[in-house]
Coordinates of C-alpha atoms and ligand atoms in Angstrom, one line a residue:
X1 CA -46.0 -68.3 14.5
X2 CA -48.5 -66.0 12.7
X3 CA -47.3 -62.9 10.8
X4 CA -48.7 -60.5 13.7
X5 CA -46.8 -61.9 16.3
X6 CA -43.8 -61.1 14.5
X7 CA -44.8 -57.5 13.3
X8 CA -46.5 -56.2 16.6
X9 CA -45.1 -53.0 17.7
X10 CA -47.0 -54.4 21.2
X11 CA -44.3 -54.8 23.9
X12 CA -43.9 -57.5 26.4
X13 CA -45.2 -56.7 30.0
X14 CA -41.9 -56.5 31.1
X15 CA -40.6 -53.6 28.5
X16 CA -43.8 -51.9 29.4
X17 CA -43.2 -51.5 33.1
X18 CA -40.0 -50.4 32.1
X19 CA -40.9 -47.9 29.2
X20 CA -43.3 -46.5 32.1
X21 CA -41.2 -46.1 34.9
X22 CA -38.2 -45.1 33.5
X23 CA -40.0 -42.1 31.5
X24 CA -42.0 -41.5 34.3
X25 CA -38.6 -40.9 36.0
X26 CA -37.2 -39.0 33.9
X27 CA -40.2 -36.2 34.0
X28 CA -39.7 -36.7 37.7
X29 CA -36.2 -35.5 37.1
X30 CA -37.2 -32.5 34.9
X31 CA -40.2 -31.3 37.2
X32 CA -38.1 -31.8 40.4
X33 CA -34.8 -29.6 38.7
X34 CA -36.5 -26.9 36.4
X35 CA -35.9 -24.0 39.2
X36 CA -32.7 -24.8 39.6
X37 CA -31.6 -25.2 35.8
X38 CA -30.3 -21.8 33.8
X39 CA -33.5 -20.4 31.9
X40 CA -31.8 -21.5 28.9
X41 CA -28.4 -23.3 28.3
X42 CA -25.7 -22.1 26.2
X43 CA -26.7 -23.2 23.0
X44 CA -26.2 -23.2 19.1
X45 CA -27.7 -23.9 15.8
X46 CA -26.8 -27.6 15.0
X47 CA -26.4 -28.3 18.7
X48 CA -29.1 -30.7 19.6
X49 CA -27.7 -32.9 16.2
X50 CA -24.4 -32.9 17.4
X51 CA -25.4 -34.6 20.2
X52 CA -27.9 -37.3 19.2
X53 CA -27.9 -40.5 16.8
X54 CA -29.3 -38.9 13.5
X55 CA -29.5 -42.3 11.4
X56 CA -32.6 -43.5 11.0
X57 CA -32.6 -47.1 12.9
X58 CA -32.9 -50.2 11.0
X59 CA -33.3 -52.3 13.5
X60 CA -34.6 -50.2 16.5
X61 CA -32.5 -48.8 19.3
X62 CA -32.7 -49.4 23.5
X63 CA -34.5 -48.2 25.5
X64 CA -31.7 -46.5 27.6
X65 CA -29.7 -44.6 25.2
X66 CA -33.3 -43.5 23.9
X67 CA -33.9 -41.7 27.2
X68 CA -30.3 -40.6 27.0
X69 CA -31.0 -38.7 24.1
X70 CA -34.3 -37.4 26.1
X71 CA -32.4 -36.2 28.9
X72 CA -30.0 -34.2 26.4
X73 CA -33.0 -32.6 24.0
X74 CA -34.7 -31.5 27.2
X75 CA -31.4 -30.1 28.5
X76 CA -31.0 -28.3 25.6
X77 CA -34.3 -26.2 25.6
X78 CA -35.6 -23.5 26.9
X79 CA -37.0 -23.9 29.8
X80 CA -40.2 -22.1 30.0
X81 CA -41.7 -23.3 33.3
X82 CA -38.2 -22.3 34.7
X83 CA -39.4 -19.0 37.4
X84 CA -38.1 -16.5 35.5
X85 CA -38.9 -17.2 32.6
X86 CA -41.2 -14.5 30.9
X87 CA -40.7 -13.8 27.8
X88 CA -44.1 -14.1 25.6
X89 CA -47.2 -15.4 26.8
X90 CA -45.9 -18.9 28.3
X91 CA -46.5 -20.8 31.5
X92 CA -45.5 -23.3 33.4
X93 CA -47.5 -26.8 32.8
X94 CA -49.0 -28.4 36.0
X95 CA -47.4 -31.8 36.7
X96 CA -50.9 -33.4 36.8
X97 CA -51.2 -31.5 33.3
X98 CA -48.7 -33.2 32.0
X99 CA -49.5 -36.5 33.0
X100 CA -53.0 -35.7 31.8
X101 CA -51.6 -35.4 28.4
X102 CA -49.7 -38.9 28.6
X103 CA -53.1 -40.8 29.4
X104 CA -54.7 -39.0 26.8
X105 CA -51.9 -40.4 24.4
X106 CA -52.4 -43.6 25.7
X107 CA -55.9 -43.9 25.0
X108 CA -55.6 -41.9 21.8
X109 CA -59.4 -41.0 21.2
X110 CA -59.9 -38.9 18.0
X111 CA -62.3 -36.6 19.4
X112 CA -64.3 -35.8 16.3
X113 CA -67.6 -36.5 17.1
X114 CA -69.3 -38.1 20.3
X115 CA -69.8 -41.1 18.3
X116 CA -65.5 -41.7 18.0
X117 CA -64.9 -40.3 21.3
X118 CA -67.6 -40.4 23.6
X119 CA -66.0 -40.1 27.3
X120 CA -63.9 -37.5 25.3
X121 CA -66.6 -35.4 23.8
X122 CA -68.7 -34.9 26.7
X123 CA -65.7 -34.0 29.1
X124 CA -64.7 -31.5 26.3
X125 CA -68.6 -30.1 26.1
X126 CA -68.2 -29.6 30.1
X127 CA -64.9 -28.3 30.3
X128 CA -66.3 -25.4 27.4
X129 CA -68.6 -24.9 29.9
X130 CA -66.4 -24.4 32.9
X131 CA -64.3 -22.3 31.2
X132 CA -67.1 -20.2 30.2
X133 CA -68.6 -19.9 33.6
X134 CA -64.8 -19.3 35.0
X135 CA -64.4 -16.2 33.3
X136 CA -67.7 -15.1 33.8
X137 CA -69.2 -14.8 30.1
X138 CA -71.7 -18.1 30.0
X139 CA -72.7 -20.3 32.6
X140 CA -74.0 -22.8 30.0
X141 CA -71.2 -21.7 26.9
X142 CA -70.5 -23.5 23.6
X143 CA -67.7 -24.1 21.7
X144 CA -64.8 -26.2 21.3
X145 CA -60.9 -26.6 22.0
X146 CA -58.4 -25.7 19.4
X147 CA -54.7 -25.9 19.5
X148 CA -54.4 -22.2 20.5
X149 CA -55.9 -18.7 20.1
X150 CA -54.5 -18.1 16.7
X151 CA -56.9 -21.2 15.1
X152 CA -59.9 -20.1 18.1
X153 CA -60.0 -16.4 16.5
X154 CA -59.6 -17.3 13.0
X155 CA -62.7 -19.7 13.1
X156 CA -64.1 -17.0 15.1
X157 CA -63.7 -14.1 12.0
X158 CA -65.1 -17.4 9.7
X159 CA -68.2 -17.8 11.7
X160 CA -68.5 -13.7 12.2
X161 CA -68.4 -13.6 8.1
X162 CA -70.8 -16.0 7.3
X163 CA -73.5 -15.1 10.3
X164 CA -72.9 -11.4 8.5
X165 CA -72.6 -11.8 4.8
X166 CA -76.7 -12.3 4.0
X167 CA -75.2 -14.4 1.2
X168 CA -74.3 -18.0 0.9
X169 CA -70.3 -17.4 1.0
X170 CA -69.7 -21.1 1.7
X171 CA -71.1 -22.1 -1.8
X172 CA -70.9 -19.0 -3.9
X173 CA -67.4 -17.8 -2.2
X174 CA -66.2 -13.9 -1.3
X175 CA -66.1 -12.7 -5.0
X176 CA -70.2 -13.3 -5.2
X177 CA -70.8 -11.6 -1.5
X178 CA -70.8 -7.9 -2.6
X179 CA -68.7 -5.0 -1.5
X180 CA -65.4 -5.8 0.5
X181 CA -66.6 -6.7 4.0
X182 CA -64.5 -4.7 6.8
X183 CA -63.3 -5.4 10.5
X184 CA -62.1 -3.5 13.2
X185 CA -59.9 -4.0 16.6
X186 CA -57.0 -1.7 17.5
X187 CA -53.5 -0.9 16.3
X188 CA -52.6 -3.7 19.7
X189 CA -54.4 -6.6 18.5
X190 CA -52.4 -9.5 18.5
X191 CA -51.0 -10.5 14.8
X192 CA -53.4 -13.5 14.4
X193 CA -56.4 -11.3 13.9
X194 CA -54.5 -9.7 10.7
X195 CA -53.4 -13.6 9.8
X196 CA -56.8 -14.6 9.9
X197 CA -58.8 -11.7 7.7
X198 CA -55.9 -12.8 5.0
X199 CA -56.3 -16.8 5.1
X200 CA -59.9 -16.3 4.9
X201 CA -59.7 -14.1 2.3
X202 CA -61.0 -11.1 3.4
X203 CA -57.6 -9.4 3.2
X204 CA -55.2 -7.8 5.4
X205 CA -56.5 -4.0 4.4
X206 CA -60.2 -5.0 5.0
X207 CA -58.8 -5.4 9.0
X208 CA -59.3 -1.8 9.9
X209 CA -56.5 -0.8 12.4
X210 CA -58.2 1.7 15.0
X211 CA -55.6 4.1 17.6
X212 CA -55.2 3.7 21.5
X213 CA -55.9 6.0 24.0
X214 CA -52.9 6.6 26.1
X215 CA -53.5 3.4 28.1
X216 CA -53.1 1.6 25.1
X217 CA -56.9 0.8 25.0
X218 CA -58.9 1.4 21.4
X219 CA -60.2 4.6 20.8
X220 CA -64.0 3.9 20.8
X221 CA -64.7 7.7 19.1
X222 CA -62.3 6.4 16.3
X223 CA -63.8 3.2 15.7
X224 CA -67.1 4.5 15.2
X225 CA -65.7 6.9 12.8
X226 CA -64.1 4.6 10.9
X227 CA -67.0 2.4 10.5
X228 CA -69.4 5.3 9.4
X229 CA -66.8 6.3 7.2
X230 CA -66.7 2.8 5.5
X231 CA -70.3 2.6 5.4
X232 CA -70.7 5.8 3.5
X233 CA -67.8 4.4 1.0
X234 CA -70.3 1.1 0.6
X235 CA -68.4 -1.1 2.2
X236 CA -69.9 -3.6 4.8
X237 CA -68.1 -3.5 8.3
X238 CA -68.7 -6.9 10.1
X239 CA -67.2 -7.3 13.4
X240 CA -65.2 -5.9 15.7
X241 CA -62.1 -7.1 17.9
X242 CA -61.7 -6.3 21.5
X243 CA -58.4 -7.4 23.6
X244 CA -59.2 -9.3 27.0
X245 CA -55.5 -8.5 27.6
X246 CA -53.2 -7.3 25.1
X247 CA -50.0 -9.3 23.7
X248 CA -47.8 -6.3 24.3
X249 CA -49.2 -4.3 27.5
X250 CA -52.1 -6.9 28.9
X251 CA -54.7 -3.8 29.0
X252 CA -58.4 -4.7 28.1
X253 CA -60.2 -2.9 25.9
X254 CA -63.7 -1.1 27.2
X255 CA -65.3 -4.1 26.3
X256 CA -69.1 -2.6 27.0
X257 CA -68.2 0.3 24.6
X258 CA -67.2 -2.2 22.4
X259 CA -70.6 -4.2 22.7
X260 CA -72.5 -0.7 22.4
X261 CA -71.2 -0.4 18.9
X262 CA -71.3 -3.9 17.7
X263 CA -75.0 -3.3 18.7
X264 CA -75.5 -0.3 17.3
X265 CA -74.2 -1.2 14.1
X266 CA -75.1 -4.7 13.5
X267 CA -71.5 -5.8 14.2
X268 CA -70.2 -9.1 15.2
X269 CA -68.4 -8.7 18.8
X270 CA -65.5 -11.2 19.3
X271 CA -62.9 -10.6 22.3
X272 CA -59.8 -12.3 21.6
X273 CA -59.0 -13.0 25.7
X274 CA -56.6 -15.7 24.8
X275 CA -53.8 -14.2 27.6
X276 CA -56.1 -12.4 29.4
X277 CA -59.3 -13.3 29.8
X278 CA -58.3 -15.3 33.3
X279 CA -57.4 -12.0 34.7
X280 CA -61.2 -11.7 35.5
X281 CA -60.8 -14.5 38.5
X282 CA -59.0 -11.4 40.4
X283 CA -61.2 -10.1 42.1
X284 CA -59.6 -6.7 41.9
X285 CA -59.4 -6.5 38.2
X286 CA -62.9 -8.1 37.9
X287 CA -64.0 -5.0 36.5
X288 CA -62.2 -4.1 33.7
X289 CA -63.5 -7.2 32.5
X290 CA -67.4 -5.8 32.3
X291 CA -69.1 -6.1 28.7
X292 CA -67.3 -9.2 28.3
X293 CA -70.4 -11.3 28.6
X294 CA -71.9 -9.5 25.7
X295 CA -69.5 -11.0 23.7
X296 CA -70.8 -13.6 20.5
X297 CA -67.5 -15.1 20.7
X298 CA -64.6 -15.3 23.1
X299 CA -60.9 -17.2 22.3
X300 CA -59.0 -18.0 25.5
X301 CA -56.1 -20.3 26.1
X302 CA -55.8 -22.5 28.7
X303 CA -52.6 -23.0 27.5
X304 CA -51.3 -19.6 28.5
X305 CA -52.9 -18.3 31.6
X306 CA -54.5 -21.4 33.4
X307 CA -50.8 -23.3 33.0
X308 CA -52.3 -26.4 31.2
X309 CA -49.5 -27.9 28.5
X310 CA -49.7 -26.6 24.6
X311 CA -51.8 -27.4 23.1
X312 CA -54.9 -25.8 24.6
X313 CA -56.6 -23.2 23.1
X314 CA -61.0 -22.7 23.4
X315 CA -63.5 -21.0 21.4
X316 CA -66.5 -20.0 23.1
X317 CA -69.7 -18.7 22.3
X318 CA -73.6 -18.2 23.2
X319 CA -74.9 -19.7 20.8
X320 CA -73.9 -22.6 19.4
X321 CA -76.3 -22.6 16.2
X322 CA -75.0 -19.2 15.2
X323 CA -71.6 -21.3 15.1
X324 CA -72.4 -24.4 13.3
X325 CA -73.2 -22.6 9.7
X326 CA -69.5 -22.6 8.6
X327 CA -69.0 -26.1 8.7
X328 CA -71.7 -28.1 7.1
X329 CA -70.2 -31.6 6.2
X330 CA -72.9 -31.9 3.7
X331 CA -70.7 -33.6 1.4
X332 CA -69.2 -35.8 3.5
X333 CA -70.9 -39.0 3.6
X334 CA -68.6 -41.2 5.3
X335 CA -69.1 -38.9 8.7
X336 CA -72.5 -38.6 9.0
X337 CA -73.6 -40.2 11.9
X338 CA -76.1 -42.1 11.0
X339 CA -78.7 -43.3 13.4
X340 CA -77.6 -41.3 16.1
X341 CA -79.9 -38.6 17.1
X342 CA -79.5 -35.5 19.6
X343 CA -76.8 -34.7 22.0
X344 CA -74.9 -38.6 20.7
X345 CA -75.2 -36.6 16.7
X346 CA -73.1 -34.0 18.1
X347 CA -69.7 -33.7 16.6
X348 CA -67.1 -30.9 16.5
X349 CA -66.3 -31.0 12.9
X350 CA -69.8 -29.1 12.5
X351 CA -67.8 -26.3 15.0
X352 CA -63.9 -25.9 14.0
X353 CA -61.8 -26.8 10.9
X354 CA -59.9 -30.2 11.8
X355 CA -61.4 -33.7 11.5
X356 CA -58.9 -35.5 13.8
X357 CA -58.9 -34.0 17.2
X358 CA -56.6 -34.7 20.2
X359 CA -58.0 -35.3 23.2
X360 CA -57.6 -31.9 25.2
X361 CA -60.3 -31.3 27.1
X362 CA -58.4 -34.2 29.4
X363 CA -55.9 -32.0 30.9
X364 CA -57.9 -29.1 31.0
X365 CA -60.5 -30.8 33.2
X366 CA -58.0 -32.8 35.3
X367 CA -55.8 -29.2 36.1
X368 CA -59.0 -27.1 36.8
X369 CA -60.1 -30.4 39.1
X370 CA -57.1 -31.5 40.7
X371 CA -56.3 -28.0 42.0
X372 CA -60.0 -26.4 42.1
X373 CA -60.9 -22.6 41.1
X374 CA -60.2 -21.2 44.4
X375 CA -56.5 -22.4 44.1
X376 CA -55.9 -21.6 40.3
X377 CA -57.5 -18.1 41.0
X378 CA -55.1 -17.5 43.6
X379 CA -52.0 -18.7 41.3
X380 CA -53.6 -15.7 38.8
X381 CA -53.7 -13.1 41.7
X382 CA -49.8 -13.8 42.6
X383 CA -49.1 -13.2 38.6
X384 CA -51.1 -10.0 39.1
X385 CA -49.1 -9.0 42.8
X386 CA -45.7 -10.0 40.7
X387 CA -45.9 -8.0 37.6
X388 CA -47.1 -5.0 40.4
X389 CA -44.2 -5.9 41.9
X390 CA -42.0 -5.5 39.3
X391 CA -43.6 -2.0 38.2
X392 CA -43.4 -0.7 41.4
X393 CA -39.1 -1.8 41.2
X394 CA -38.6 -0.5 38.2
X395 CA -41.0 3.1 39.0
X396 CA -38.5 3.5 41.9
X397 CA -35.3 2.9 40.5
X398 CA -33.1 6.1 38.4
X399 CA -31.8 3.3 35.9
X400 CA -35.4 2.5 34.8
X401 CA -38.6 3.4 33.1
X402 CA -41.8 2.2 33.5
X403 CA -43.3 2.4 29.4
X404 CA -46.6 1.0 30.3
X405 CA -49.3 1.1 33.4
X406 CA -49.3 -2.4 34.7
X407 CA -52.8 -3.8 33.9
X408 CA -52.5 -7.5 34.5
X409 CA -49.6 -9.2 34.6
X410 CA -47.1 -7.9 32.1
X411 CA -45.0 -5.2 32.8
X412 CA -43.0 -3.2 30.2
X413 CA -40.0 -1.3 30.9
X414 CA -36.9 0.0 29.7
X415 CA -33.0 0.6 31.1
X416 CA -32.2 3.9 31.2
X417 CA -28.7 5.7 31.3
X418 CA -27.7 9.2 30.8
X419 CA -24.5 7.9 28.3
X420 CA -26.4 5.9 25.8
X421 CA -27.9 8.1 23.3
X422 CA -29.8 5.2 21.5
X423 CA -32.0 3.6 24.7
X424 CA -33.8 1.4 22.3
X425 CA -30.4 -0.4 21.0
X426 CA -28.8 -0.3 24.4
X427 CA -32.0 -2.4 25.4
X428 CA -32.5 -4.6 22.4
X429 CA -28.6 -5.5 23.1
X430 CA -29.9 -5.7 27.0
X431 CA -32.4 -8.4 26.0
X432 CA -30.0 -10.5 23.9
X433 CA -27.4 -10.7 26.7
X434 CA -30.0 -11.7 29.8
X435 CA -31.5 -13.8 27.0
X436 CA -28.2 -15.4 26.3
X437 CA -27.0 -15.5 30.1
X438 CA -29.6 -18.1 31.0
X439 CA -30.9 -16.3 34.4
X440 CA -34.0 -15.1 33.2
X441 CA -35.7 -14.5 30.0
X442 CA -37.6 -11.4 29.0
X443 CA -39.1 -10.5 25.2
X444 CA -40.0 -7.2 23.8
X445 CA -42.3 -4.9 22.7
X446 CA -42.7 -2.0 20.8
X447 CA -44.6 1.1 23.8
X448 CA -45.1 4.2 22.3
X449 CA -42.1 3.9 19.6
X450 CA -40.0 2.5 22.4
X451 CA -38.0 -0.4 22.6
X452 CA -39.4 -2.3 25.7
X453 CA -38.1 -5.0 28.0
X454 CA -41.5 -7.0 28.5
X455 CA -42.2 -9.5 31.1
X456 CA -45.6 -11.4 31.1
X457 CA -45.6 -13.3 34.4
X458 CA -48.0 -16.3 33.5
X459 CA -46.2 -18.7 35.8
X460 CA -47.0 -20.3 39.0
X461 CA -43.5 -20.4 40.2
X462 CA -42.1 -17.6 40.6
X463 CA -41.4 -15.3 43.7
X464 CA -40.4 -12.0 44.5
X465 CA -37.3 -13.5 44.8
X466 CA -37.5 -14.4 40.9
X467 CA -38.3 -10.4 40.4
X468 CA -35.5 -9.0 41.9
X469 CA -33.0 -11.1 40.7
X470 CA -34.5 -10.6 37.5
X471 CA -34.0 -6.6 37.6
X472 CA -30.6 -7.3 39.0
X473 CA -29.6 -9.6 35.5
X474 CA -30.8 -6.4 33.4
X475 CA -29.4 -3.8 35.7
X476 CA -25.3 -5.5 35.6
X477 CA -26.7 -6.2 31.9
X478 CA -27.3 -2.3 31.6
X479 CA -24.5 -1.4 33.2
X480 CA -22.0 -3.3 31.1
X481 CA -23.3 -2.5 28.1
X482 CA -22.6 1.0 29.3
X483 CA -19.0 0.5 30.4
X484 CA -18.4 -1.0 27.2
X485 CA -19.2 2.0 25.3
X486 CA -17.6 4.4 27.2
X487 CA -14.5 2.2 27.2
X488 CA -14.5 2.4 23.3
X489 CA -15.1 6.3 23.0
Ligands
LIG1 C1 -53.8 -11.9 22.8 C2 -53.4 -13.1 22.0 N1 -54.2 -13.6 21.1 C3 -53.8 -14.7 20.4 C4 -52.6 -15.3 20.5 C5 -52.2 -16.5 19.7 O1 -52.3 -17.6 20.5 P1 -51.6 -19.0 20.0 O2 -50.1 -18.7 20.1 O3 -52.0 -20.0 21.0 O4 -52.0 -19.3 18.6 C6 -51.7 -14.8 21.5 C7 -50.4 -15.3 21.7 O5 -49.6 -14.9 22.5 C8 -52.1 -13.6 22.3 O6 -51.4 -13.1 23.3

């Protein structure tokens, strides 16, 4: 018997139909109970340990008791595709994402370059297009998939540097590129923008943080300030940020405004639409989305608002020459693809920062196929009609405050009772139980100073139902809370 046979980690047909049905079974069980679990089961540090084998196997361990031990890590997590589950900015996978995700696996292309991953590269080329065209920026756009919009809009702030800099900062580095180059979004952009600036080295203070207007939108007549006040100090502002949909609120920024000044001023425009930038299919919020087009880069996660698995995030642009100069694999002999020439010489690593790339674009294209633009459009219209939904509730109700205009689908809002003087703790500790309680999940956010219950509503599940019962968990929550207090006085 040769050495192979013994070693192979191949399994016999038999094992295989078995390691295939029974998972398959298994996520049957999952998709088929998730509505009907709690949000989130009473649950521990240490927990998950405690109930699973934690030595290593010698030998290897059956199949069975593997699954076992499935069934109780899945049991103990949270579930967010459950309905009411909105805390964050998480949705729901499609089952035919999921599945998507397993053949991927199975054929386990490294999507580096057309050359490794042919079938892969081109369905990841289209479905950069698609996603362009879907939100209206570019009907022919470039760019690539990451794993989310954190990595999409730090390589954007990369290639905005380098297109900016008039030096050679790959080569000579920041130190050799003159004064401190500057950037500018508001005081709600989402904390990767900040992470970003300080991994790249441009550092955290060179981000410059520009107020909201009462809507929570940047303050345009500030930003310009700002950047003529920085110019007249020497220093050289670079690009500016606009929100498609803020983390905290979901507003969008006034995204022509934003393009007027990145013109005016030589500026690089990037929107960071990584929640919201899907809004734009509704046709009723269509137009907050204008100036978006004029965008030289866009992030947006398919991952978050078109309810394909994590991890999915895309970074698009015009011009895909404009985002090649970061990357030069000069050095790199063993990739070079020699002998290929033209659209078979493409390869990714010349767009984003990993080498090795999982093969994403799979369930991206099958979810936007399987169900078709109408049908995820109208998924993304329900959000919208939800998180209205809940604002109108909570507008209507003595017990609670609306913090926040609805804009999209996230609506921020607080409990209110005349015997709690400190509303923001009363709230926080409101969170943590109806966190704990495993009916729904909400996060926070910080709205005007306030403590806010937030709910993003990025999930194709839930109903009105969902909503009420929802309001209900934080109103008996509230109400507790408040009985509790006045019991101890
Ligand atoms: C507006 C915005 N940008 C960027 C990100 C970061 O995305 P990721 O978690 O995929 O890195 C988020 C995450 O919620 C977000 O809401």
């Amino acid at each position: 018997m040769s050495l192979r046979t013994q070693s192979s980690l191949d399994v016999n047909e038999d094992d295989l139909r078995q390691i295939s049905s029974e998972s398959t079974k298994l996520v049957f069980e999952y998709l088929t109970t998730i509505s009907e679990r709690q949000v989130r089961a009473e649950n521990h540090a240490g927990k998950t340990l405690a109930a699973i084998e934690t030595e290593l196997s010698g030998d290897g361990r059956p199949l069975d008791q593997l699954l076992a031990e499935c069934r109780t890590v899945m049991d103990l997590s949270r579930h967010n595709g459950h309905p009411r589950f909105f805390g964050y900015v998480a949705s729901p996978s499609t089952p035919v994402g999921a599945y998507a995700d397993l053949i991927a696996s199975a054929l386990n292309a490294n999507i580096t370059c057309w050359r490794s991953g042919p079938a892969g590269t081109e369905l990841e080329r289209l479905a950069v297009r698609w996603l362009g065209a879907l939100i209206d920026y570019d009907r022919d756009a470039k760019g690539l998939l990451t794993s989310g919009g954190s990595m999409a809009n730090m390589i954007a702030l990369l290639v905005a540097q380098r297109r900016k800099s008039g030096v050679d900062t790959s080569h000579q580095g920041l130190w050799n590129s003159g004064p401190p180059m500057t950037l500018y979004a508001s005081e709600e952009v989402h904390m990767s923008i900040a992470k970003a600036a300080d991994i790249l080295g441009f550092g955290r203070d060179h981000v410059r943080v520009i107020g909201c207007d009462e809507r929570q939108r940047i303050r345009v007549d500030l930003l310009r300030q700002k950047i003529e006040a920085d110019r007249r100090e020497g220093l050289r502002p670079f690009c500016v940020v606009g929100s498609a949909g803020t983390v905290n609120t979901g507003v969008v920024d006034p995204l022509a405004e934003l393009a007027e000044v990145a013109a005016e001023f030589d500026l690089w425009f990037h929107v960071d639409g990584a929640y919201g930038a899907p809004g734009s299919l509704d046709e009723g919020k269509k137009h907050l989305f204008a100036g978006l087009e004029r965008a030289d880069s866009v992030s947006l996660d398919p991952h978050k608002w078109l309810y394909v698995p994590v991890d999915a995030g895309c970074l698009l642009f015009h011009d895909a020459d404009a985002a090649r100069v970061p990357f030069s694999t000069e050095d790199a002999d063993y990739i070079k693809t020699h002998g290929y020439a033209d659209e078979e010489a493409f390869a990714f690593w010349d767009y984003g920062v990993e080498l090795s790339r999982r093969f994403r674009a799979l369930k991206v294209w099958m979810t936007l196929q399987y169900y078709g633009r109408r049908r995820i459009a109208a998924a993304i219209s329900e959000d919208i009609a939800l998180a209205a939904y809940m604002g109108e509730l909570v507008s209507g109700a003595d017990d609670f405050e609306l913090l926040a205009p609805v804009e999209l689908s996230i609506c921020c809002f607080r409990y209110v009772s005349a015997h709690s003087a400190d509303l923001d703790q009363l709230n926080e500790r409101i969170m943590e139980m109806v966190q704990k309680g495993g009916r729904a999940y909400l996060s926070n956010a910080t709205v005007n100073g306030k403590f806010a219950l937030r709910a993003c509503i990025t999930n194709f599940r839930t109903t009105k139902a969902d909503i009420e019962e929802t309001i209900a968990a934080v109103r008996e929550a509230g109400e507790l809370l408040t009985q509790r207090r006045k019991g101890a006085k």
